[in-house]
Short mmCIF file of C-alpha atoms and ligand atoms in Angstrom, two decimals:
data_model
loop_
_atom_site.label_atom_id
_atom_site.label_comp_id
_atom_site.label_asym_id
_atom_site.label_seq_id
_atom_site.Cartn_x
_atom_site.Cartn_y
_atom_site.Cartn_z
CA UNK A 1 0.00 0.00 0.00
CA UNK A 2 1.33 3.44 -0.93
CA UNK A 3 2.40 5.63 2.02
CA UNK A 4 -0.49 7.81 3.18
CA UNK A 5 -3.16 5.52 1.71
CA UNK A 6 -5.52 3.48 3.87
CA UNK A 7 -7.37 0.21 3.35
CA UNK A 8 -10.72 2.02 3.27
CA UNK A 9 -9.59 4.18 0.34
CA UNK A 10 -10.35 1.48 -2.23
CA UNK A 11 -13.76 0.80 -0.62
CA UNK A 12 -14.77 4.45 -0.92
CA UNK A 13 -13.24 4.78 -4.40
CA UNK A 14 -15.52 1.95 -5.51
CA UNK A 15 -18.53 3.54 -3.80
CA UNK A 16 -17.73 6.81 -5.52
CA UNK A 17 -17.45 5.11 -8.94
CA UNK A 18 -20.90 3.62 -8.34
CA UNK A 19 -22.23 7.03 -7.24
CA UNK A 20 -23.06 5.69 -3.79
CA UNK A 21 -22.70 7.30 -0.37
CA UNK A 22 -23.11 5.22 2.78
CA UNK A 23 -24.15 5.59 6.39
CA UNK A 24 -23.98 3.47 9.52
CA UNK A 25 -26.66 0.97 8.54
CA UNK A 26 -25.08 0.33 5.13
CA UNK A 27 -21.73 -1.07 6.23
CA UNK A 28 -19.93 -3.25 8.78
CA UNK A 29 -16.26 -3.41 9.72
CA UNK A 30 -14.27 -6.38 8.43
CA UNK A 31 -12.69 -8.43 11.20
CA UNK A 32 -8.91 -8.74 11.07
CA UNK A 33 -6.12 -10.71 12.75
CA UNK A 34 -5.99 -9.52 16.34
CA UNK A 35 -3.61 -9.69 19.28
CA UNK A 36 -5.80 -7.42 21.39
CA UNK A 37 -9.00 -7.93 23.40
CA UNK A 38 -11.39 -5.24 24.67
CA UNK A 39 -10.05 -5.61 28.20
CA UNK A 40 -6.32 -5.60 27.32
CA UNK A 41 -4.40 -2.97 29.29
CA UNK A 42 -2.91 -1.92 25.91
CA UNK A 43 -6.32 -0.96 24.51
CA UNK A 44 -6.13 2.82 24.14
CA UNK A 45 -9.13 4.95 23.21
CA UNK A 46 -7.41 8.32 23.58
CA UNK A 47 -7.80 10.82 20.78
CA UNK A 48 -8.12 14.51 19.97
CA UNK A 49 -11.07 16.89 19.64
CA UNK A 50 -8.90 19.69 18.28
CA UNK A 51 -5.20 20.31 17.80
CA UNK A 52 -4.59 20.95 21.52
CA UNK A 53 -7.66 19.45 23.21
CA UNK A 54 -7.12 15.82 24.09
CA UNK A 55 -9.67 13.13 24.88
CA UNK A 56 -9.26 9.96 26.90
CA UNK A 57 -12.40 8.57 25.30
CA UNK A 58 -13.49 9.86 21.87
CA UNK A 59 -16.94 10.99 23.02
CA UNK A 60 -18.16 14.58 22.93
CA UNK A 61 -21.59 15.75 24.09
CA UNK A 62 -23.55 18.00 21.73
CA UNK A 63 -24.09 21.69 22.37
CA UNK A 64 -27.88 21.33 22.75
CA UNK A 65 -30.15 22.70 25.47
CA UNK A 66 -31.37 19.19 26.33
CA UNK A 67 -27.87 17.68 26.36
CA UNK A 68 -24.98 19.80 27.63
CA UNK A 69 -24.91 22.26 30.49
CA UNK A 70 -22.38 22.34 33.35
CA UNK A 71 -23.56 19.10 35.00
CA UNK A 72 -23.16 17.06 31.80
CA UNK A 73 -19.84 18.77 30.94
CA UNK A 74 -18.43 17.91 34.38
CA UNK A 75 -19.65 14.31 34.25
CA UNK A 76 -18.40 13.58 30.75
CA UNK A 77 -14.99 15.20 31.35
CA UNK A 78 -14.63 13.03 34.47
CA UNK A 79 -15.21 10.00 32.24
CA UNK A 80 -12.45 11.19 29.89
CA UNK A 81 -14.59 12.86 27.21
CA UNK A 82 -15.65 16.44 26.56
CA UNK A 83 -18.84 18.49 26.88
CA UNK A 84 -19.66 21.48 24.68
CA UNK A 85 -21.94 23.86 26.54
CA UNK A 86 -24.76 25.06 24.29
CA UNK A 87 -25.18 28.68 23.22
CA UNK A 88 -28.90 29.14 23.82
CA UNK A 89 -27.79 31.05 26.91
CA UNK A 90 -26.64 34.63 27.34
CA UNK A 91 -22.85 35.02 27.03
CA UNK A 92 -22.72 35.61 30.79
CA UNK A 93 -24.79 32.54 31.67
CA UNK A 94 -22.79 30.32 29.34
CA UNK A 95 -19.48 31.58 30.70
CA UNK A 96 -20.72 30.98 34.27
CA UNK A 97 -21.34 27.33 33.31
CA UNK A 98 -17.85 27.07 31.85
CA UNK A 99 -16.55 28.54 35.13
CA UNK A 100 -18.48 25.93 37.08
CA UNK A 101 -16.73 23.16 35.15
CA UNK A 102 -13.35 24.83 35.48
CA UNK A 103 -13.73 25.31 39.23
CA UNK A 104 -15.12 21.84 39.83
CA UNK A 105 -11.69 20.33 40.07
CA UNK A 106 -8.45 22.14 40.41
CA UNK A 107 -5.09 20.74 41.29
CA UNK A 108 -3.73 24.26 41.35
CA UNK A 109 -6.02 27.27 41.22
CA UNK A 110 -4.05 30.15 39.79
CA UNK A 111 -6.80 32.73 40.23
CA UNK A 112 -8.66 31.63 43.35
CA UNK A 113 -11.90 33.30 44.31
CA UNK A 114 -11.06 35.71 47.15
CA UNK A 115 -13.48 37.42 49.51
CA UNK A 116 -13.23 40.74 51.31
CA UNK A 117 -12.82 41.11 55.10
CA UNK A 118 -15.95 43.31 54.96
CA UNK A 119 -18.14 40.62 53.36
CA UNK A 120 -20.65 38.94 55.63
CA UNK A 121 -21.12 35.18 55.92
CA UNK A 122 -24.56 35.63 54.31
CA UNK A 123 -23.04 37.39 51.29
CA UNK A 124 -20.53 34.58 50.75
CA UNK A 125 -23.23 31.90 51.02
CA UNK A 126 -25.32 33.80 48.47
CA UNK A 127 -22.33 34.06 46.09
CA UNK A 128 -21.71 30.30 46.46
CA UNK A 129 -25.34 29.63 45.57
CA UNK A 130 -25.38 32.05 42.60
CA UNK A 131 -22.14 30.74 41.10
CA UNK A 132 -22.66 27.09 42.04
CA UNK A 133 -19.34 26.88 43.93
CA UNK A 134 -19.11 23.69 45.97
CA UNK A 135 -16.07 24.70 48.03
CA UNK A 136 -16.02 26.60 51.35
CA UNK A 137 -12.39 27.74 51.60
CA UNK A 138 -11.65 31.30 50.53
CA UNK A 139 -8.63 33.53 50.89
CA UNK A 140 -9.44 36.98 52.23
CA UNK A 141 -8.02 39.90 50.27
CA UNK A 142 -8.17 43.50 51.55
CA UNK A 143 -8.83 46.57 49.40
CA UNK A 144 -5.10 47.07 48.77
CA UNK A 145 -4.87 43.55 47.25
CA UNK A 146 -3.06 42.01 50.24
CA UNK A 147 -4.03 38.52 51.44
CA UNK A 148 -4.96 39.04 55.09
CA UNK A 149 -6.69 35.81 56.09
CA UNK A 150 -8.38 32.56 55.27
CA UNK A 151 -11.88 31.21 55.92
CA UNK A 152 -12.70 27.50 55.73
CA UNK A 153 -15.65 25.15 56.13
CA UNK A 154 -15.35 25.19 59.95
CA UNK A 155 -15.75 28.96 60.07
CA UNK A 156 -19.07 28.67 58.24
CA UNK A 157 -20.21 25.67 60.32
CA UNK A 158 -19.57 27.28 63.68
CA UNK A 159 -20.94 30.73 62.91
CA UNK A 160 -24.72 30.94 63.12
CA UNK A 161 -25.09 34.71 62.57
CA UNK A 162 -25.18 35.37 58.81
CA UNK A 163 -24.37 39.07 59.39
CA UNK A 164 -20.98 38.29 60.94
CA UNK A 165 -18.19 39.89 58.97
CA UNK A 166 -15.41 37.70 57.55
CA UNK A 167 -12.78 39.80 59.37
CA UNK A 168 -14.25 38.55 62.70
CA UNK A 169 -13.92 34.84 61.94
CA UNK A 170 -11.02 34.47 59.50
CA UNK A 171 -7.73 32.97 60.59
CA UNK A 172 -4.84 35.29 59.98
CA UNK A 173 -2.10 32.71 60.39
CA UNK A 174 -1.73 31.31 56.92
CA UNK A 175 0.55 28.36 56.24
CA UNK A 176 1.88 28.75 52.74
CA UNK A 177 4.14 26.86 50.35
CA UNK A 178 7.31 27.79 48.50
CA UNK A 179 6.72 29.21 45.00
CA UNK A 180 8.24 26.20 43.22
CA UNK A 181 6.39 23.47 45.17
CA UNK A 182 5.25 20.44 43.15
CA UNK A 183 1.88 18.75 43.53
CA UNK A 184 3.59 15.89 45.45
CA UNK A 185 5.25 18.47 47.73
CA UNK A 186 1.89 20.14 48.27
CA UNK A 187 0.38 16.75 49.16
CA UNK A 188 3.12 16.10 51.77
CA UNK A 189 2.86 19.60 53.28
CA UNK A 190 -0.94 19.36 53.52
CA UNK A 191 -0.67 15.95 55.19
CA UNK A 192 1.83 17.35 57.73
CA UNK A 193 -0.01 20.59 58.52
CA UNK A 194 -3.52 19.07 58.18
CA UNK A 195 -4.57 22.16 56.19
CA UNK A 196 -6.99 21.66 53.32
CA UNK A 197 -5.94 24.77 51.46
CA UNK A 198 -2.36 25.71 50.69
CA UNK A 199 -1.64 29.16 49.25
CA UNK A 200 1.48 29.72 47.17
CA UNK A 201 3.05 33.17 47.03
CA UNK A 202 5.58 34.52 44.52
CA UNK A 203 8.96 35.82 45.75
CA UNK A 204 7.57 39.40 45.65
CA UNK A 205 4.75 38.41 48.02
CA UNK A 206 2.01 38.41 45.38
CA UNK A 207 -0.41 35.47 45.32
CA UNK A 208 0.49 32.79 42.78
CA UNK A 209 -2.47 30.51 43.57
CA UNK A 210 -3.70 27.79 45.90
CA UNK A 211 -3.67 24.01 46.14
CA UNK A 212 -6.85 22.40 47.48
CA UNK A 213 -6.82 19.11 49.37
CA UNK A 214 -9.63 17.23 47.66
CA UNK A 215 -8.05 17.64 44.26
CA UNK A 216 -4.41 17.31 45.26
CA UNK A 217 -5.10 14.05 47.08
CA UNK A 218 -7.27 12.74 44.23
CA UNK A 219 -4.54 13.43 41.69
CA UNK A 220 -1.63 12.16 43.80
CA UNK A 221 -3.54 9.03 44.79
CA UNK A 222 -4.51 8.59 41.14
CA UNK A 223 -8.22 8.22 41.83
CA UNK A 224 -8.80 10.65 38.98
CA UNK A 225 -6.96 8.78 36.23
CA UNK A 226 -9.95 8.79 33.91
CA UNK A 227 -10.50 12.57 34.19
CA UNK A 228 -9.89 14.70 31.12
CA UNK A 229 -7.93 17.62 32.57
CA UNK A 230 -5.94 20.40 30.97
CA UNK A 231 -2.39 21.50 31.79
CA UNK A 232 -3.69 23.53 34.73
CA UNK A 233 -5.40 20.53 36.32
CA UNK A 234 -8.95 21.70 35.48
CA UNK A 235 -11.56 19.61 33.70
CA UNK A 236 -11.53 20.30 29.97
CA UNK A 237 -14.63 22.05 28.61
CA UNK A 238 -15.85 23.57 25.37
CA UNK A 239 -18.54 26.10 24.47
CA UNK A 240 -20.58 26.70 21.36
CA UNK A 241 -20.48 30.13 19.75
CA UNK A 242 -22.36 31.61 16.80
CA UNK A 243 -21.50 34.09 14.08
CA UNK A 244 -24.01 36.72 15.20
CA UNK A 245 -23.54 40.13 16.78
CA UNK A 246 -22.66 38.74 20.22
CA UNK A 247 -19.57 36.84 19.02
CA UNK A 248 -17.06 39.28 20.50
CA UNK A 249 -18.88 39.58 23.84
CA UNK A 250 -19.28 35.78 24.11
CA UNK A 251 -15.60 35.18 23.36
CA UNK A 252 -14.63 37.77 25.97
CA UNK A 253 -16.67 36.07 28.68
CA UNK A 254 -15.55 32.57 27.69
CA UNK A 255 -11.91 33.62 27.56
CA UNK A 256 -12.16 35.02 31.09
CA UNK A 257 -13.37 31.62 32.31
CA UNK A 258 -10.52 29.87 30.46
CA UNK A 259 -12.63 27.75 28.12
CA UNK A 260 -10.39 25.23 26.30
CA UNK A 261 -12.16 25.15 22.97
CA UNK A 262 -14.98 26.96 21.19
CA UNK A 263 -17.17 25.34 18.58
CA UNK A 264 -18.56 27.60 15.86
CA UNK A 265 -21.96 25.98 15.85
CA UNK A 266 -23.77 26.54 12.56
CA UNK A 267 -25.78 24.44 10.14
CA UNK A 268 -23.58 25.57 7.21
CA UNK A 269 -19.91 25.76 8.16
CA UNK A 270 -18.62 26.42 4.65
CA UNK A 271 -19.77 30.03 4.65
CA UNK A 272 -18.19 33.46 4.76
CA UNK A 273 -19.51 34.30 8.20
CA UNK A 274 -18.02 31.11 9.70
CA UNK A 275 -14.66 31.63 8.01
CA UNK A 276 -14.58 35.25 9.25
CA UNK A 277 -15.47 34.06 12.77
CA UNK A 278 -12.64 31.47 12.68
CA UNK A 279 -10.16 34.16 11.66
CA UNK A 280 -11.43 36.54 14.34
CA UNK A 281 -11.12 33.92 17.11
CA UNK A 282 -7.67 32.79 15.99
CA UNK A 283 -6.43 36.38 15.77
CA UNK A 284 -7.66 37.64 19.14
CA UNK A 285 -7.90 34.43 21.22
CA UNK A 286 -5.05 32.29 19.95
CA UNK A 287 -4.87 30.37 23.26
CA UNK A 288 -8.37 28.90 22.66
CA UNK A 289 -8.79 26.11 20.08
CA UNK A 290 -11.46 26.71 17.43
CA UNK A 291 -13.57 23.93 15.93
CA UNK A 292 -15.92 24.88 13.11
CA UNK A 293 -18.84 23.27 11.28
CA UNK A 294 -21.01 21.72 10.29
CA UNK A 295 -19.94 20.51 6.90
CA UNK A 296 -20.20 17.33 4.82
CA UNK A 297 -18.14 17.99 1.68
CA UNK A 298 -14.35 17.68 1.22
CA UNK A 299 -14.00 21.13 -0.36
CA UNK A 300 -15.60 22.63 2.76
CA UNK A 301 -13.07 20.84 4.99
CA UNK A 302 -10.25 22.34 2.94
CA UNK A 303 -11.76 25.84 3.24
CA UNK A 304 -11.93 25.51 7.02
CA UNK A 305 -8.35 24.25 7.32
CA UNK A 306 -7.19 27.15 5.17
CA UNK A 307 -9.04 29.53 7.52
CA UNK A 308 -7.02 28.14 10.44
CA UNK A 309 -9.41 25.84 12.36
CA UNK A 310 -8.13 23.44 15.01
CA UNK A 311 -10.90 20.90 14.44
CA UNK A 312 -13.78 20.19 12.07
CA UNK A 313 -17.32 19.04 12.85
CA UNK A 314 -18.83 16.86 10.13
CA UNK A 315 -22.52 16.11 9.85
CA UNK A 316 -25.30 17.77 7.90
CA UNK A 317 -28.53 16.02 8.55
CA UNK A 318 -27.68 12.72 10.30
CA UNK A 319 -28.99 13.84 13.72
CA UNK A 320 -31.87 11.89 15.25
CA UNK A 321 -33.95 15.06 15.77
CA UNK A 322 -32.91 16.61 12.47
CA UNK A 323 -35.09 17.20 9.43
CA UNK A 324 -32.56 19.20 7.37
CA UNK A 325 -32.18 16.46 4.74
CA UNK A 326 -35.89 16.37 3.99
CA UNK A 327 -36.70 20.05 4.57
CA UNK A 328 -33.78 21.48 2.58
CA UNK A 329 -32.98 18.41 0.47
CA UNK A 330 -29.27 18.61 1.23
CA UNK A 331 -26.59 16.50 2.90
CA UNK A 332 -24.46 13.43 2.45
CA UNK A 333 -24.91 10.11 4.31
CA UNK A 334 -22.74 10.41 7.38
CA UNK A 335 -20.01 7.77 6.94
CA UNK A 336 -19.17 8.94 3.42
CA UNK A 337 -19.22 12.55 4.66
CA UNK A 338 -16.76 11.68 7.45
CA UNK A 339 -14.50 9.78 5.06
CA UNK A 340 -14.46 12.48 2.36
CA UNK A 341 -13.81 15.34 4.81
CA UNK A 342 -11.14 13.40 6.73
CA UNK A 343 -9.39 12.37 3.52
CA UNK A 344 -9.43 15.94 2.20
CA UNK A 345 -7.46 17.20 5.21
CA UNK A 346 -5.37 14.07 5.94
CA UNK A 347 -1.92 15.09 7.15
CA UNK A 348 -3.03 18.58 8.24
CA UNK A 349 -3.20 17.59 11.94
CA UNK A 350 -6.80 18.85 12.14
CA UNK A 351 -9.02 16.26 13.88
CA UNK A 352 -12.46 15.35 12.56
CA UNK A 353 -15.57 15.08 14.72
CA UNK A 354 -18.31 12.79 13.39
CA UNK A 355 -21.40 14.60 14.65
CA UNK A 356 -24.85 13.03 14.84
CA UNK A 357 -26.56 9.84 13.81
CA UNK A 358 -24.98 7.48 16.36
CA UNK A 359 -27.71 4.96 17.22
CA UNK A 360 -25.72 1.99 18.53
CA UNK A 361 -22.30 1.68 20.13
CA UNK A 362 -21.12 -0.17 17.00
CA UNK A 363 -21.57 3.05 15.01
CA UNK A 364 -18.66 4.59 16.95
CA UNK A 365 -15.88 2.28 15.65
CA UNK A 366 -17.42 2.69 12.17
CA UNK A 367 -17.24 6.51 12.41
CA UNK A 368 -13.66 6.39 13.68
CA UNK A 369 -12.64 3.80 11.08
CA UNK A 370 -13.94 6.13 8.37
CA UNK A 371 -11.46 8.77 9.58
CA UNK A 372 -13.12 10.58 12.49
CA UNK A 373 -11.06 11.22 15.64
CA UNK A 374 -14.11 11.49 17.89
CA UNK A 375 -17.88 11.35 17.74
CA UNK A 376 -20.36 13.92 19.01
CA UNK A 377 -23.66 12.65 20.34
CA UNK A 378 -26.98 14.17 21.30
CA UNK A 379 -29.60 11.48 21.67
CA UNK A 380 -27.28 8.81 23.06
CA UNK A 381 -26.39 11.09 26.00
CA UNK A 382 -29.72 12.91 26.40
CA UNK A 383 -32.23 11.44 28.83
CA UNK A 384 -29.52 10.77 31.41
CA UNK A 385 -29.43 12.07 34.98
CA UNK A 386 -26.81 14.62 33.92
CA UNK A 387 -28.66 16.07 30.91
CA UNK A 388 -30.63 19.29 31.52
CA UNK A 389 -34.38 19.07 32.14
CA UNK A 390 -36.74 17.24 34.42
CA UNK A 391 -37.54 13.56 34.56
CA UNK A 392 -41.21 13.21 33.59
CA UNK A 393 -43.51 10.29 34.48
CA UNK A 394 -45.94 9.82 31.63
CA UNK A 395 -48.21 6.94 30.66
CA UNK A 396 -46.17 4.39 32.62
CA UNK A 397 -42.84 5.58 31.14
CA UNK A 398 -40.15 7.78 32.62
CA UNK A 399 -38.91 10.25 30.03
CA UNK A 400 -36.88 13.42 29.51
CA UNK A 401 -37.20 15.83 26.64
CA UNK A 402 -34.79 15.94 23.73
CA UNK A 403 -35.13 18.43 20.89
CA UNK A 404 -33.24 19.79 17.90
CA UNK A 405 -31.69 23.22 18.22
CA UNK A 406 -33.51 24.16 15.01
CA UNK A 407 -36.85 22.78 16.18
CA UNK A 408 -39.72 25.26 16.33
CA UNK A 409 -39.64 25.39 20.15
CA UNK A 410 -35.90 26.03 20.32
CA UNK A 411 -36.08 28.64 17.55
CA UNK A 412 -38.92 30.53 19.23
CA UNK A 413 -37.11 30.51 22.56
CA UNK A 414 -33.56 31.27 21.46
CA UNK A 415 -32.14 33.86 19.08
CA UNK A 416 -28.95 31.78 18.75
CA UNK A 417 -31.00 28.82 17.48
CA UNK A 418 -32.50 30.99 14.75
CA UNK A 419 -29.01 32.24 13.86
CA UNK A 420 -27.69 28.64 13.60
CA UNK A 421 -30.04 28.23 10.62
CA UNK A 422 -29.57 31.76 9.28
CA UNK A 423 -33.12 32.87 10.19
CA UNK A 424 -33.99 36.28 11.57
CA UNK A 425 -37.79 36.49 11.37
CA UNK A 426 -39.32 36.01 14.80
CA UNK A 427 -42.88 35.33 13.60
CA UNK A 428 -43.50 31.62 14.42
CA UNK A 429 -45.38 31.18 11.12
CA UNK A 430 -42.33 32.37 9.20
CA UNK A 431 -39.74 30.23 10.96
CA UNK A 432 -38.66 27.17 8.97
CA UNK A 433 -37.67 24.47 11.49
CA UNK A 434 -35.00 21.94 10.58
CA UNK A 435 -35.64 19.63 13.49
CA UNK A 436 -38.21 18.23 15.86
CA UNK A 437 -39.03 18.18 19.59
CA UNK A 438 -39.38 14.82 21.31
CA UNK A 439 -39.17 12.80 24.48
CA UNK A 440 -36.86 9.87 25.13
CA UNK A 441 -36.77 7.25 27.85
CA UNK A 442 -34.86 8.24 30.98
CA UNK A 443 -31.68 6.17 30.85
CA UNK A 444 -30.15 6.59 34.32
CA UNK A 445 -26.65 7.82 35.05
CA UNK A 446 -24.26 8.89 32.31
CA UNK A 447 -21.43 6.64 33.47
CA UNK A 448 -23.46 3.51 32.70
CA UNK A 449 -24.31 4.73 29.19
CA UNK A 450 -20.75 5.82 28.43
CA UNK A 451 -19.32 2.58 29.72
CA UNK A 452 -21.58 0.63 27.31
CA UNK A 453 -20.66 2.92 24.40
CA UNK A 454 -16.93 2.60 25.08
CA UNK A 455 -17.33 -1.14 25.65
CA UNK A 456 -18.81 -1.38 22.13
CA UNK A 457 -15.98 0.72 20.69
CA UNK A 458 -13.35 -1.48 22.32
CA UNK A 459 -15.10 -4.62 21.10
CA UNK A 460 -15.04 -3.23 17.54
CA UNK A 461 -11.35 -2.31 17.85
CA UNK A 462 -10.62 -5.80 19.17
CA UNK A 463 -12.33 -7.44 16.17
CA UNK A 464 -10.35 -5.25 13.77
CA UNK A 465 -7.11 -5.88 15.68
CA UNK A 466 -6.53 -2.21 16.43
CA UNK A 467 -5.16 -1.27 19.83
CA UNK A 468 -5.60 2.46 19.32
CA UNK A 469 -7.41 4.86 17.06
CA UNK A 470 -4.44 5.46 14.78
CA UNK A 471 -4.30 1.67 14.20
CA UNK A 472 -8.05 1.63 13.56
CA UNK A 473 -7.53 4.29 10.88
CA UNK A 474 -4.77 2.18 9.32
CA UNK A 475 -6.29 -1.30 9.55
CA UNK A 476 -10.04 -0.83 9.12
CA UNK A 477 -11.94 -1.90 6.03
CA UNK A 478 -15.66 -2.13 5.31
CA UNK A 479 -18.21 -4.53 3.82
CA UNK A 480 -21.22 -2.93 2.21
CA UNK A 481 -24.31 -4.78 3.42
CA UNK A 482 -27.72 -5.37 1.86
CA UNK A 483 -31.15 -5.03 3.46
CA UNK A 484 -30.96 -8.75 4.29
CA UNK A 485 -27.53 -8.20 5.85
CA UNK A 486 -28.96 -5.43 8.00
CA UNK A 487 -31.85 -7.62 9.11
CA UNK A 488 -29.38 -10.37 9.93
CA UNK A 489 -27.33 -7.85 11.97
CA UNK A 490 -30.17 -7.35 14.43
CA UNK A 491 -31.80 -10.02 16.61
CA UNK A 492 -34.44 -11.70 14.46
CA UNK A 493 -37.10 -14.37 14.49
CA UNK A 494 -37.53 -14.35 18.27
CA UNK A 495 -40.43 -14.26 20.69
CA UNK A 496 -40.45 -12.24 23.91
CA UNK A 497 -36.95 -10.87 23.47
CA UNK A 498 -35.61 -9.27 26.65
CA UNK A 499 -33.91 -5.89 26.47
CA UNK A 500 -30.13 -5.99 26.85
CA UNK A 501 -28.58 -2.96 28.60
CA UNK A 502 -27.14 -1.79 25.26
CA UNK A 503 -29.88 -3.09 22.96
CA UNK A 504 -33.53 -2.38 23.45
CA UNK A 505 -35.05 -3.74 20.30
CA UNK A 506 -35.44 -0.09 19.40
CA UNK A 507 -32.88 2.61 18.85
CA UNK A 508 -30.64 3.78 21.75
P1 CPR B 601 -27.92 12.81 17.44
O1 CPR B 601 -26.74 12.36 18.27
O2 CPR B 601 -29.12 13.05 18.28
O3 CPR B 601 -28.21 11.86 16.33
O4 CPR B 601 -27.50 14.18 16.74
C1 CPR B 601 -27.05 15.31 17.46
C2 CPR B 601 -26.55 16.38 16.51
O5 CPR B 601 -27.61 16.86 15.68
C3 CPR B 601 -26.03 17.63 17.17
O6 CPR B 601 -24.72 17.51 17.65
C4 CPR B 601 -26.17 18.69 16.10
O7 CPR B 601 -25.07 18.77 15.24
C5 CPR B 601 -27.32 18.19 15.27
N1 CPR B 601 -28.53 18.99 15.47
C6 CPR B 601 -29.07 19.47 16.61
N2 CPR B 601 -30.25 20.06 16.37
C7 CPR B 601 -30.46 19.95 15.05
C8 CPR B 601 -31.46 20.33 14.18
CL1 CPR B 601 -32.86 21.06 14.71
N3 CPR B 601 -31.32 20.11 12.86
C9 CPR B 601 -30.21 19.52 12.39
N4 CPR B 601 -29.23 19.07 13.16
C10 CPR B 601 -29.34 19.28 14.47
#
């Protein structure tokens, strides 16, 4: 095989000659000689979402108002994936959610939240509630910027009067660490001094940051090995942005909260406004990775790479709640779209996200084999405990809502949803939805769902004989299957079939 070519190239060349494009239900992976099993310690599912944003599992949750807010983003990053917080929120609200994820876990907090000696206990409790902060330890900074004390959980527990000022209860003896202390050193010093918060000052006396016990111990004792954290020890998180008038304001807020990656979330990524937005973000916020989409054609992928993107989101119309293909008559079946876009930018270092249409766990190894580096999912992760929205008991079923961001309801409620589809008219009669609103069965906790999805991915990789995603890209090949082959793929000819945890006799 020529260098740079892959086994799947001849499969797709043939498909192209026949004028055919395929999706998940049209193909299956060929098995290959294997020295790896799903449970081998060598099995490695790590990948990339964008040039600098790594993944321990190649699963990303969709920026949708029924899928990803702070709770989902925290949970999925703890499982090794990534959550993209949706943009049907004001720039301030969205940034606050990013902040919640960033502050959830911090080995070293370089800009800790400080309180003033004049604040009352009541004011701090209110701030905790408003911002969703779970921690109780705060450094106390006076009006000249000097750190003058520390308040911890005990101070809140033993003070009943909410009007008490912080200056009355704070401890002024602060044990601090040397500026160059390592996380292991911080762990030892905290064990010795029995202090749960360890400030670090620079040589000039200015505050460098703090170590907090829960996170330091978790990291040193390796109980957080699955967590997807950035170089600063915070959970990795992304946020969706649009190309409308609030782009600059949104980027400003998100940058302040140290978002790792923004996703330019539009229905037509190969457009002037998206390319201009990519250039704007790269010019003024070069420290944040930029992923753009959605696209489904190879020429579009090339345009985005030329504009400077760090990642590409592929998928126009495969989503479970999406009607774009039938309303606008456009789009390419998802696996061919992934393959064509990935092939067009092969060697550029820009990862491909296969977005939408994942019904079964077996679709994930197929998407990756076609050239994707990760998959983004809405429906498969919606309806979990961590997705936004209430659990509803209805007609003997327990459900949660799941809707398209271009559904009528989402478009009426959110300006950013109208912008995603390039629509400005607010009159409901004049809106042209490209998706639907629905309910799906409540599935329980995210970790169970993700474990089944990753289990399926590892099984697929084991059958192909690929111990990592790069090997899957190299070794994978496809069979095209017929309608009979598809029927044979599913359980058939049975009576009273029981649901399996990852197969319900209906779609995920
Ligand atoms: P599923 O995982 O549910 O199949 O697809 C989720 C993806 O569908 C999202 O990540 C997003 O790209 C896309 N999407 C969300 N709302 C949509 C509407 Cl209304 N129309 C078209 N695509 C939509």
